[in-house]
Coordinates of C-alpha atoms and ligand atoms in Angstrom, one line a residue:
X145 CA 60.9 148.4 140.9
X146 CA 60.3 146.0 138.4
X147 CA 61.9 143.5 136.8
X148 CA 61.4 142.6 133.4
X149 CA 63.1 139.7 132.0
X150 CA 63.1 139.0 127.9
X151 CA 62.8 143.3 127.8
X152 CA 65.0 143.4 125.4
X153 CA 62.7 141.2 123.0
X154 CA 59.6 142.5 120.7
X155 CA 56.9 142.6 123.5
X156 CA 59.5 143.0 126.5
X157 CA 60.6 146.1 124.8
X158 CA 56.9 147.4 124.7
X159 CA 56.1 147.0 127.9
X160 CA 58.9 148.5 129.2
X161 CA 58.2 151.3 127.2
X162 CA 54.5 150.8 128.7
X163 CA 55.3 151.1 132.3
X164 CA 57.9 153.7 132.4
X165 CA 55.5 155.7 130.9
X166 CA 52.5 154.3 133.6
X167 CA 55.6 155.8 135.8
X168 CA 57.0 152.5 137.2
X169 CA 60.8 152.1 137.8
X170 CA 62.1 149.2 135.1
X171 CA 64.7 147.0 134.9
X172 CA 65.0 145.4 132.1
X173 CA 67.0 142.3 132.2
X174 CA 68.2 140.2 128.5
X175 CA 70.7 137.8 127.5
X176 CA 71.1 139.6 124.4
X177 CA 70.5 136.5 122.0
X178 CA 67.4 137.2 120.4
X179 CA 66.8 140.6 121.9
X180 CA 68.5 144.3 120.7
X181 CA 69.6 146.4 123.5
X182 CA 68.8 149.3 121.1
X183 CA 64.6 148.3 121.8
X184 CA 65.6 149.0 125.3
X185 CA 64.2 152.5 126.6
X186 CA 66.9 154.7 127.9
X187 CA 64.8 155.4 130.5
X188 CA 64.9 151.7 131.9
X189 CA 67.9 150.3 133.7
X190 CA 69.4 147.4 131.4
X191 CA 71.2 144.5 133.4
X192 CA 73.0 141.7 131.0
X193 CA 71.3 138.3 132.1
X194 CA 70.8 135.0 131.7
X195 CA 68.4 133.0 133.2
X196 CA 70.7 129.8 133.0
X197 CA 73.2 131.5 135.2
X198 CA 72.3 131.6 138.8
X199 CA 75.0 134.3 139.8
X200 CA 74.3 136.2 137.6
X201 CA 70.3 136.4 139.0
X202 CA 71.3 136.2 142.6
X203 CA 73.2 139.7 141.6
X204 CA 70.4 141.2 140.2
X205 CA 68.4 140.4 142.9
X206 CA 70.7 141.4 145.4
X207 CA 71.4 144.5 143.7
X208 CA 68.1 145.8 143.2
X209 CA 64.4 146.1 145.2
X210 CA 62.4 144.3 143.1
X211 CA 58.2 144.1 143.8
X212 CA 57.3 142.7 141.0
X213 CA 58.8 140.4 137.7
X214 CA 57.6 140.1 134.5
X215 CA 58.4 137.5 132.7
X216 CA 59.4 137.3 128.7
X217 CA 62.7 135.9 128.6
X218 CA 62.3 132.5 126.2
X219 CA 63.0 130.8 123.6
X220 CA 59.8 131.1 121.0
X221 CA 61.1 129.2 117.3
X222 CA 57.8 126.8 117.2
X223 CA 59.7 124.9 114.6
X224 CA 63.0 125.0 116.3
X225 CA 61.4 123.3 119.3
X226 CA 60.3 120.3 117.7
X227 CA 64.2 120.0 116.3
X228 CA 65.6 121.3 119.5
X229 CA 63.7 120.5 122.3
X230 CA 66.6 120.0 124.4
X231 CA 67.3 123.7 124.3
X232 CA 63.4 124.4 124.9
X233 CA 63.2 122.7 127.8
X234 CA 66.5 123.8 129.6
X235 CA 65.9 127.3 128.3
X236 CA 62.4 127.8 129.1
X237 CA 61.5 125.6 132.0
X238 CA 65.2 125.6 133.5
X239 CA 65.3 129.1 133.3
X240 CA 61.7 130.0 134.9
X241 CA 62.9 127.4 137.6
X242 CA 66.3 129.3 138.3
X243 CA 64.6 132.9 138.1
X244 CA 61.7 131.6 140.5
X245 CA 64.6 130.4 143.0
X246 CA 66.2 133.8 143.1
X247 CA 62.5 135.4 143.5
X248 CA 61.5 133.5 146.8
X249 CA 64.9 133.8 148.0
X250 CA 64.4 137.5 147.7
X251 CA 61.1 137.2 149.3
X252 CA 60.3 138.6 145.6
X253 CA 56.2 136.8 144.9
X254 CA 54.7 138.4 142.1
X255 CA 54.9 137.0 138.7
X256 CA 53.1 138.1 135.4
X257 CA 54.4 135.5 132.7
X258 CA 54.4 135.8 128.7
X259 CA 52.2 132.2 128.2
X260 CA 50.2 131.6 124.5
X261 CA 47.4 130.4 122.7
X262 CA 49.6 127.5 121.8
X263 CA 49.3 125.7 125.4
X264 CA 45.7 125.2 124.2
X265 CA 46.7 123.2 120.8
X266 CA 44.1 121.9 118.3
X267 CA 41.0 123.9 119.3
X268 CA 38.4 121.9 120.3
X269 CA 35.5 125.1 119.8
X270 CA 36.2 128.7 119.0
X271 CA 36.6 131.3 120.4
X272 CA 39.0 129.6 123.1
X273 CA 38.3 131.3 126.4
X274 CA 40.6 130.0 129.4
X275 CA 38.3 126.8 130.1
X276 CA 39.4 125.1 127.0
X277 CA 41.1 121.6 127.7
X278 CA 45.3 122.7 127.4
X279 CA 46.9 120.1 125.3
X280 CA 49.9 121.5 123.1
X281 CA 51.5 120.1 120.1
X282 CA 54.8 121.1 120.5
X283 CA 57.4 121.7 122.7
X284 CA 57.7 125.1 122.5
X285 CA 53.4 125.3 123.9
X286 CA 54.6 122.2 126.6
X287 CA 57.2 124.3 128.2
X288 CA 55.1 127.3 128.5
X289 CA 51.9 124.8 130.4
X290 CA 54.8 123.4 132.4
X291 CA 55.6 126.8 133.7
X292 CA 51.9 127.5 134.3
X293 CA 51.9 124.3 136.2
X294 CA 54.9 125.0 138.3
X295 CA 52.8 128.1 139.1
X296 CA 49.9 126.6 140.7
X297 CA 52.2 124.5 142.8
X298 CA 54.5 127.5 143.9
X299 CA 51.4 129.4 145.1
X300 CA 49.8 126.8 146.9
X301 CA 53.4 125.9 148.5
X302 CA 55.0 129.2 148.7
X303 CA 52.6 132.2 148.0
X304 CA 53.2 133.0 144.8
X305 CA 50.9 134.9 143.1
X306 CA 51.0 134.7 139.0
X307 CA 49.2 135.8 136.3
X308 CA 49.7 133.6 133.4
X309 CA 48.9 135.8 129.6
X310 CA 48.0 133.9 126.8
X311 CA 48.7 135.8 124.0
X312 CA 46.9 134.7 120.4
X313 CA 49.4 136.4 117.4
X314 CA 51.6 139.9 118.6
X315 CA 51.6 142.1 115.7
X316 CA 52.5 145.4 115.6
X317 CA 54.9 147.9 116.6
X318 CA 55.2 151.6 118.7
X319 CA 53.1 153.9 117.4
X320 CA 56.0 156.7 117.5
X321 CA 58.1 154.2 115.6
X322 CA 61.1 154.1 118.5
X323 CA 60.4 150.5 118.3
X324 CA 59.2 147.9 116.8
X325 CA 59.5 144.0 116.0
X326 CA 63.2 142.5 114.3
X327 CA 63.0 138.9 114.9
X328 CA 66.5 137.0 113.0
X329 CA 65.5 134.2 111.2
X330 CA 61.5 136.1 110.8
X331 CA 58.5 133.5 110.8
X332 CA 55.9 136.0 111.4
X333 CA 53.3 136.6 108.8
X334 CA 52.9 140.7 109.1
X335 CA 56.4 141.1 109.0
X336 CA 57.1 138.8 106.2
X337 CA 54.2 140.3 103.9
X338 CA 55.6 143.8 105.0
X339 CA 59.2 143.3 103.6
X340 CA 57.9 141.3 100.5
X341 CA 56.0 144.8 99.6
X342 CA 59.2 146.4 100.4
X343 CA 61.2 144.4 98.2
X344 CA 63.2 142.7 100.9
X345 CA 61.7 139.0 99.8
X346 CA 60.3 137.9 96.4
X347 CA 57.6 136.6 97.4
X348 CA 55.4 135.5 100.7
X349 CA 54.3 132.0 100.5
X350 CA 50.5 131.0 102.1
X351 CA 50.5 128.2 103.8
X352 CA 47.4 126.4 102.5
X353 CA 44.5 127.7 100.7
X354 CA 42.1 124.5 101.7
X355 CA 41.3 124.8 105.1
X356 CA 37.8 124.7 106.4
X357 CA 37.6 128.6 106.3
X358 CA 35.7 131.2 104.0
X359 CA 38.8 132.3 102.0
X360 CA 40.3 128.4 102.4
X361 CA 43.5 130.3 104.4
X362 CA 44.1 130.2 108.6
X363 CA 42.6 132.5 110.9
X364 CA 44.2 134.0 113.5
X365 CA 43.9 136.6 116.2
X366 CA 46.6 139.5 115.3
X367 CA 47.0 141.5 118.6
X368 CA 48.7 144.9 119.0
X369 CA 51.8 144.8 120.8
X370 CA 50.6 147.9 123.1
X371 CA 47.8 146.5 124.0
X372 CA 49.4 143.5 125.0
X373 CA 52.1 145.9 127.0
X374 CA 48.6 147.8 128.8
X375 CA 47.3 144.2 129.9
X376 CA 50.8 143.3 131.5
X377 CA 50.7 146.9 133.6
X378 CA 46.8 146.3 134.4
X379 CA 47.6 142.4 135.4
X380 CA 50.8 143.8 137.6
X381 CA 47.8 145.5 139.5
X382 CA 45.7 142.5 140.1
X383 CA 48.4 140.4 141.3
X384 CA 47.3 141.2 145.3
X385 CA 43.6 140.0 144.5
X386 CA 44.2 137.1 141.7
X387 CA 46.4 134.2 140.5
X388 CA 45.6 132.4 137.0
X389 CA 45.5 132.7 133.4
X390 CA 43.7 135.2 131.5
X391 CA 43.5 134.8 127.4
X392 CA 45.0 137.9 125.4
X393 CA 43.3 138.3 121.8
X394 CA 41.3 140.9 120.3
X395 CA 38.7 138.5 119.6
X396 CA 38.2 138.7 115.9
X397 CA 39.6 136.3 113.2
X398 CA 41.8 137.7 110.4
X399 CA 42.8 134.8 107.6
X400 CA 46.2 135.1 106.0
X401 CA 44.8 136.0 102.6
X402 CA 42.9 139.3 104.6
X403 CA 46.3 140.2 106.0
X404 CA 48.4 140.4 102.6
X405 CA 45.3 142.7 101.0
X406 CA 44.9 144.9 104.4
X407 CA 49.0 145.2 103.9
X408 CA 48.6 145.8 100.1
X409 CA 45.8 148.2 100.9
X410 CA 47.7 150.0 103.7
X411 CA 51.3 150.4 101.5
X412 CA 49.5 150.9 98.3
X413 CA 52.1 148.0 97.1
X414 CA 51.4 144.9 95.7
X415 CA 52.4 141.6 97.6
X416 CA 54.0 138.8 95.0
X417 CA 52.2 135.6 97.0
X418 CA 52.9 131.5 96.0
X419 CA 50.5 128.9 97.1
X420 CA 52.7 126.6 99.1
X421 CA 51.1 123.5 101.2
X422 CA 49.9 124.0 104.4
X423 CA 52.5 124.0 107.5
X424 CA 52.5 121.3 109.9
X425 CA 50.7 121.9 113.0
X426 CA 48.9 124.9 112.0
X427 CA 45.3 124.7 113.0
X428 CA 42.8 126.2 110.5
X429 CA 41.1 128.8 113.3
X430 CA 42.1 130.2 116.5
X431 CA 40.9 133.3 118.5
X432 CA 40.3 134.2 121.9
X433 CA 37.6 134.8 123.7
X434 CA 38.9 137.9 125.8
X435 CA 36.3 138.5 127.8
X436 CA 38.4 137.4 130.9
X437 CA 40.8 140.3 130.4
X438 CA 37.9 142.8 130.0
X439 CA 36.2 142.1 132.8
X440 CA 38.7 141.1 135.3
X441 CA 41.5 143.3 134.4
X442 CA 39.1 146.3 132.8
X443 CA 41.3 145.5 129.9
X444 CA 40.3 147.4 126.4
X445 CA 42.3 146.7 123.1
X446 CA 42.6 150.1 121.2
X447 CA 43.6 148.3 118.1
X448 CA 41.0 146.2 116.6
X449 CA 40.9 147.2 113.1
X450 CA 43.8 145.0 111.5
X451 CA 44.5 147.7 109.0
X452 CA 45.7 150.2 111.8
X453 CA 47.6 147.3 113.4
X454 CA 49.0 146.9 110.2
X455 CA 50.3 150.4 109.5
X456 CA 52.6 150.5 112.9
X457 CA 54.2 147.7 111.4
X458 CA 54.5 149.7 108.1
X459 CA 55.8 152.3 109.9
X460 CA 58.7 150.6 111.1
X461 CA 59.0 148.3 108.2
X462 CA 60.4 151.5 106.4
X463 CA 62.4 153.0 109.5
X464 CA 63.8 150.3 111.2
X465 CA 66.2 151.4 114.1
X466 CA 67.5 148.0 114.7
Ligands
UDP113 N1 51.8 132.0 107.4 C1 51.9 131.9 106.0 N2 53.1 132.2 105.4 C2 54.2 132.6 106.1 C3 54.1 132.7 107.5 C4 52.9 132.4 108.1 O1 50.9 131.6 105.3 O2 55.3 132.8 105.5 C5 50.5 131.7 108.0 C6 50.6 130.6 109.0 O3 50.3 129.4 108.4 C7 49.5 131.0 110.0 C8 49.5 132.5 110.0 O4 50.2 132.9 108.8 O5 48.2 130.5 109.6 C9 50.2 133.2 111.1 O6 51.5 132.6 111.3 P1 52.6 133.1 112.2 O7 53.8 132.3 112.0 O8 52.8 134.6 112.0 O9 52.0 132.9 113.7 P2 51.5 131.6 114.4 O10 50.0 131.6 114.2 O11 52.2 130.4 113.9 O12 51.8 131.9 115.9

């Protein structure tokens, strides 16, 4: 059995999907804040949870034979953390601490954990493969190299082997549309260009058109929610034989202004776009160099044309279920 904290979030709710469907037996555990039971699969056993409650984990450990964890459950506002980091730290670091508690007491030592790009900070080269120096500038990237940290010091102390994923930018959604990505307040890029051509918003606004880049705008990795959900399943496998970090990207650098055409292109709508200045902390290029997840996990992405990543997103734009 499973456990899947955060699986009621945009890529918890994936790979749950993912692993029922690999034939695993899920629980998916959520607090319900940011997540929507709805993205839950019927097929998965849901358990109301909250990391900062310790009963509540001891009961769901208790409860259920648990192998395995995967771990989601966070807060992930970039912003937010800089004007919150009080809530960053309790929720994210507090609540891996509590959840890793209720794992060894359970004898429970495999971990695959929902880490990011953003632990690496202002790239020093590109792509970033897992060697480059982690140094983040926020928060919301500290608490998520603190966990990774608290990792290397479990195993060596307690045997606990962990996967660490760093995911470059989730876009996407289910390719049968059951599911998909609802984020309230919504930062995202995709999403936002997708209800601007929908007539939700009036406009999208870019972020800077001066950066050190062919088209002036940032460059980022988009990376398709399913294949994020096949590297968790394929990482579960490799937790016997390996603990450490492993970069999640497709590899190839998309720049805002590419995204709102490949979204005009792929609606056959227009996307009203201002010119606003550029967002603090945003750096002007990062992608991954995945090469990592290929060869140690046999990992493949099936979605690496950004149109096609795109039109999932579409999809659910226009038949959202939640
Ligand atoms: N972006 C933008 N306008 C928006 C939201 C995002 O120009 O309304 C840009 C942002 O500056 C970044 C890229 O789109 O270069 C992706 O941003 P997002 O917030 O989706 O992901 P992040 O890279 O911050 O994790």
């Amino acid at each position: 059995m499973i456990l899947v904290t955060g699986g009621a979030g945009y890529i918890g709710s994936h790979t749950v999907k993912y692993l029922l469907d690999e034939g695993f037996e899920v629980i998916a555990a959520d607090n319900l804040i940011y997540g929507h039971q709805k993205a839950i699969d019927n097929r998965a056993k849901f358990v109301l949870a909250d990391l900062m409650d310790m009963k509540s984990l001891k009961n769901l450990f208790d409860n259920n034979k648990i192998d395995a964890v995967i771990h989601f459950a966070a807060f992930a506002y970039v912003g937010e953390s800089v004007e919150n980091p009080e809530k960053y730290y309790y929720n994210n670091v507090v609540g891996t601490l509590n959840l890793l508690q209720a794992m060894l007491q359970h004898n429970v030592k495999k971990i695959v954990f929902s880490s990011t790009c953003a632990t690496y900070g202002e790239p020093q080269y590109t792509p970033i493969d897992e060697n480059h120096p982690q140094s983040p500038i926020n928060p919301y990237g500290r608490t998520k190299l603190m966990i990774e940290q608290i990792f290397a010091d479990y195993e060596k102390a307690y045997g606990l082997k962990h996967i660490a994923l760093r995911y470059f930018n989730a876009a996407g959604c289910s390719n049968d549309g059951r599911i998909g990505e609802s984020h309230t307040p919504e930062t995202h890029l995709i999403p936002l260009v997708l209800q601007t051509i929908n007539g939700k918003r009036d406009k999208i606004k870019i972020f800077g058109t001066d950066y050190d880049t062919p088209d002036g705008t940032c460059i980022r990795d988009y990376i398709h929610v399913e294949d994020l959900a096949s590297a968790h399943c394929l990482a579960l496998h490799k937790l016997d034989e390996y603990s450490g970090c492993i970069n999640l990207g497709t590899g190839i650098g998309t720049s805002v202004k590419e995204i709102i055409t490949a979204a005009e292109e792929v609606s056959g709508k227009s996307c009203p776009v201002e010119i606003a200045p550029r967002r603090a902390g945003d750096p002007a290029r990062l992608y991954a160099d995945n090469r990592k997840a290929k060869e140690l996990l046999g990992w493949h992405p099936k979605y690496t044309n950004i149109k096609e990543i795109i039109r999932t997103a579409w999809n659910w734009e226009q038949n959202k279920k939640y």
